[in-house]
Amino acid sequence: MKGPVGSPLDSRVSETVTSPESALESSVLACFMAYEHALRGGDVAAMDSWFAADVRTVRFGVADEQWGAEEVRRWRGTASRVPEGRQLAETAVEAWADNLAVVTTLFRYPGSASVGRQSQIWLLTDVGWRIVHAHVSERPPAP
């Protein structure tokens, strides 16, 4: 799997998804894409529903952090929507166990040279696949 340096986002915006290798990875990818759809649409209730309702759930944002599902929900209720035109690249799902997978992706917004990086740990719970840990960061454009 390619890293962020030399990725399609360095020179152009393109949306790419690595083909899942298993039914489990396909299932997690479908959940991730549903979360992404909610994120792009500003659907706070749907975004919240994808995070595990657990005190151990963690979300690290570009300039914020939340510890526990309730804190994620409180923050999400006041957070700004993501800018229009968000595009992903090099989205990949890696299954680590029958009930655990990691999703990684790069993202960019039109008019910004920065490249965003996002990773999520998904756990299969009693209510389906849920995010138990998320990390979002940005890096400045390559020189």
GROMACS .gro file of C-alpha atoms in nm:
model
  143
    1MET     CA    1   0.000   0.000   0.000
    2LYS     CA    2   0.135   0.343  -0.091
    3GLY     CA    3   0.193   0.607   0.176
    4PRO     CA    4   0.089   0.971   0.148
    5VAL     CA    5   0.408   1.089  -0.022
    6GLY     CA    6   0.377   1.042  -0.395
    7SER     CA    7   0.006   0.969  -0.370
    8PRO     CA    8  -0.244   1.089  -0.629
    9LEU     CA    9  -0.331   1.373  -0.393
   10ASP     CA   10   0.014   1.524  -0.433
   11SER     CA   11  -0.052   1.616  -0.795
   12ARG     CA   12  -0.426   1.593  -0.854
   13VAL     CA   13  -0.747   1.510  -0.674
   14SER     CA   14  -0.867   1.160  -0.749
   15GLU     CA   15  -1.094   0.921  -0.566
   16THR     CA   16  -0.949   0.572  -0.532
   17VAL     CA   17  -1.045   0.274  -0.321
   18THR     CA   18  -0.832  -0.036  -0.285
   19SER     CA   19  -1.045  -0.340  -0.371
   20PRO     CA   20  -1.135  -0.534  -0.057
   21GLU     CA   21  -0.989  -0.885  -0.046
   22SER     CA   22  -1.259  -1.044   0.168
   23ALA     CA   23  -1.630  -1.026   0.249
   24LEU     CA   24  -1.538  -0.882   0.589
   25GLU     CA   25  -1.338  -0.601   0.429
   26SER     CA   26  -1.622  -0.535   0.183
   27SER     CA   27  -1.866  -0.509   0.473
   28VAL     CA   28  -1.646  -0.263   0.661
   29LEU     CA   29  -1.589  -0.061   0.344
   30ALA     CA   30  -1.967  -0.031   0.297
   31CYS     CA   31  -1.999   0.097   0.654
   32PHE     CA   32  -1.711   0.340   0.603
   33MET     CA   33  -1.871   0.473   0.284
   34ALA     CA   34  -2.205   0.517   0.466
   35TYR     CA   35  -2.020   0.714   0.735
   36GLU     CA   36  -1.846   0.919   0.464
   37HIS     CA   37  -2.183   0.992   0.301
   38ALA     CA   38  -2.316   1.114   0.637
   39LEU     CA   39  -2.002   1.324   0.690
   40ARG     CA   40  -2.029   1.491   0.350
   41GLY     CA   41  -2.402   1.548   0.402
   42GLY     CA   42  -2.368   1.687   0.753
   43ASP     CA   43  -2.597   1.416   0.894
   44VAL     CA   44  -2.494   1.439   1.261
   45ALA     CA   45  -2.727   1.162   1.381
   46ALA     CA   46  -2.594   0.919   1.122
   47MET     CA   47  -2.231   1.010   1.197
   48ASP     CA   48  -2.292   0.957   1.569
   49SER     CA   49  -2.455   0.620   1.503
   50TRP     CA   50  -2.136   0.489   1.340
   51PHE     CA   51  -1.930   0.547   1.656
   52ALA     CA   52  -1.944   0.278   1.926
   53ALA     CA   53  -2.155   0.390   2.221
   54ASP     CA   54  -1.876   0.321   2.467
   55VAL     CA   55  -1.666   0.522   2.712
   56ARG     CA   56  -1.353   0.377   2.546
   57THR     CA   57  -1.435   0.529   2.205
   58VAL     CA   58  -1.175   0.791   2.105
   59ARG     CA   59  -1.167   1.049   1.826
   60PHE     CA   60  -0.863   1.267   1.752
   61GLY     CA   61  -0.936   1.552   1.511
   62VAL     CA   62  -0.705   1.799   1.343
   63ALA     CA   63  -0.740   2.046   1.632
   64ASP     CA   64  -0.952   1.860   1.887
   65GLU     CA   65  -0.992   1.532   2.072
   66GLN     CA   66  -1.279   1.345   2.230
   67TRP     CA   67  -1.262   1.068   2.490
   68GLY     CA   68  -1.577   0.857   2.505
   69ALA     CA   69  -1.884   0.836   2.284
   70GLU     CA   70  -2.072   1.107   2.473
   71GLU     CA   71  -1.787   1.353   2.420
   72VAL     CA   72  -1.779   1.263   2.049
   73ARG     CA   73  -2.154   1.332   2.027
   74ARG     CA   74  -2.126   1.665   2.213
   75TRP     CA   75  -1.844   1.779   1.989
   76ARG     CA   76  -2.017   1.662   1.671
   77GLY     CA   77  -2.325   1.866   1.765
   78THR     CA   78  -2.122   2.188   1.756
   79ALA     CA   79  -1.866   2.107   1.485
   80SER     CA   80  -1.874   2.270   1.144
   81ARG     CA   81  -1.961   2.062   0.840
   82VAL     CA   82  -1.675   1.944   0.625
   83PRO     CA   83  -1.621   2.170   0.322
   84GLU     CA   84  -1.793   2.084  -0.005
   85GLY     CA   85  -1.602   1.876  -0.256
   86ARG     CA   86  -1.419   1.644  -0.015
   87GLN     CA   87  -1.244   1.374  -0.214
   88LEU     CA   88  -1.074   1.058  -0.096
   89ALA     CA   89  -0.773   0.872  -0.229
   90GLU     CA   90  -0.605   0.544  -0.145
   91THR     CA   91  -0.887   0.430   0.080
   92ALA     CA   92  -0.803   0.085   0.214
   93VAL     CA   93  -0.954  -0.165   0.456
   94GLU     CA   94  -0.736  -0.414   0.639
   95ALA     CA   95  -0.897  -0.691   0.845
   96TRP     CA   96  -0.693  -0.775   1.155
   97ALA     CA   97  -0.933  -1.028   1.304
   98ASP     CA   98  -1.287  -1.154   1.239
   99ASN     CA   99  -1.420  -0.861   1.441
  100LEU     CA  100  -1.158  -0.589   1.387
  101ALA     CA  101  -1.054  -0.383   1.084
  102VAL     CA  102  -0.865  -0.064   1.010
  103VAL     CA  103  -0.969   0.184   0.742
  104THR     CA  104  -0.718   0.439   0.614
  105THR     CA  105  -0.768   0.711   0.358
  106LEU     CA  106  -0.627   1.037   0.233
  107PHE     CA  107  -0.852   1.335   0.165
  108ARG     CA  108  -0.840   1.679   0.011
  109TYR     CA  109  -1.072   1.972  -0.033
  110PRO     CA  110  -1.085   2.189  -0.346
  111GLY     CA  111  -0.872   2.499  -0.311
  112SER     CA  112  -0.651   2.348  -0.041
  113ALA     CA  113  -0.303   2.212  -0.104
  114SER     CA  114  -0.297   2.027   0.228
  115VAL     CA  115  -0.350   1.653   0.235
  116GLY     CA  116  -0.566   1.506   0.508
  117ARG     CA  117  -0.507   1.164   0.659
  118GLN     CA  118  -0.773   0.961   0.833
  119SER     CA  119  -0.767   0.627   1.009
  120GLN     CA  120  -1.046   0.444   1.184
  121ILE     CA  121  -1.052   0.124   1.384
  122TRP     CA  122  -1.380  -0.061   1.329
  123LEU     CA  123  -1.504  -0.327   1.572
  124LEU     CA  124  -1.786  -0.573   1.509
  125THR     CA  125  -2.026  -0.514   1.800
  126ASP     CA  126  -2.369  -0.650   1.892
  127VAL     CA  127  -2.522  -0.376   1.671
  128GLY     CA  128  -2.282  -0.419   1.378
  129TRP     CA  129  -1.957  -0.255   1.272
  130ARG     CA  130  -1.876   0.059   1.471
  131ILE     CA  131  -1.582   0.299   1.492
  132VAL     CA  132  -1.398   0.264   1.823
  133HIS     CA  133  -1.103   0.489   1.741
  134ALA     CA  134  -1.062   0.761   1.477
  135HIS     CA  135  -0.769   0.986   1.395
  136VAL     CA  136  -0.770   1.279   1.152
  137SER     CA  137  -0.465   1.487   1.066
  138GLU     CA  138  -0.336   1.707   0.787
  139ARG     CA  139   0.004   1.763   0.640
  140PRO     CA  140   0.117   2.058   0.436
  141PRO     CA  141   0.176   2.004   0.065
  142ALA     CA  142   0.503   1.850  -0.047
  143PRO     CA  143   0.759   2.116  -0.144
   0.00000   0.00000   0.00000
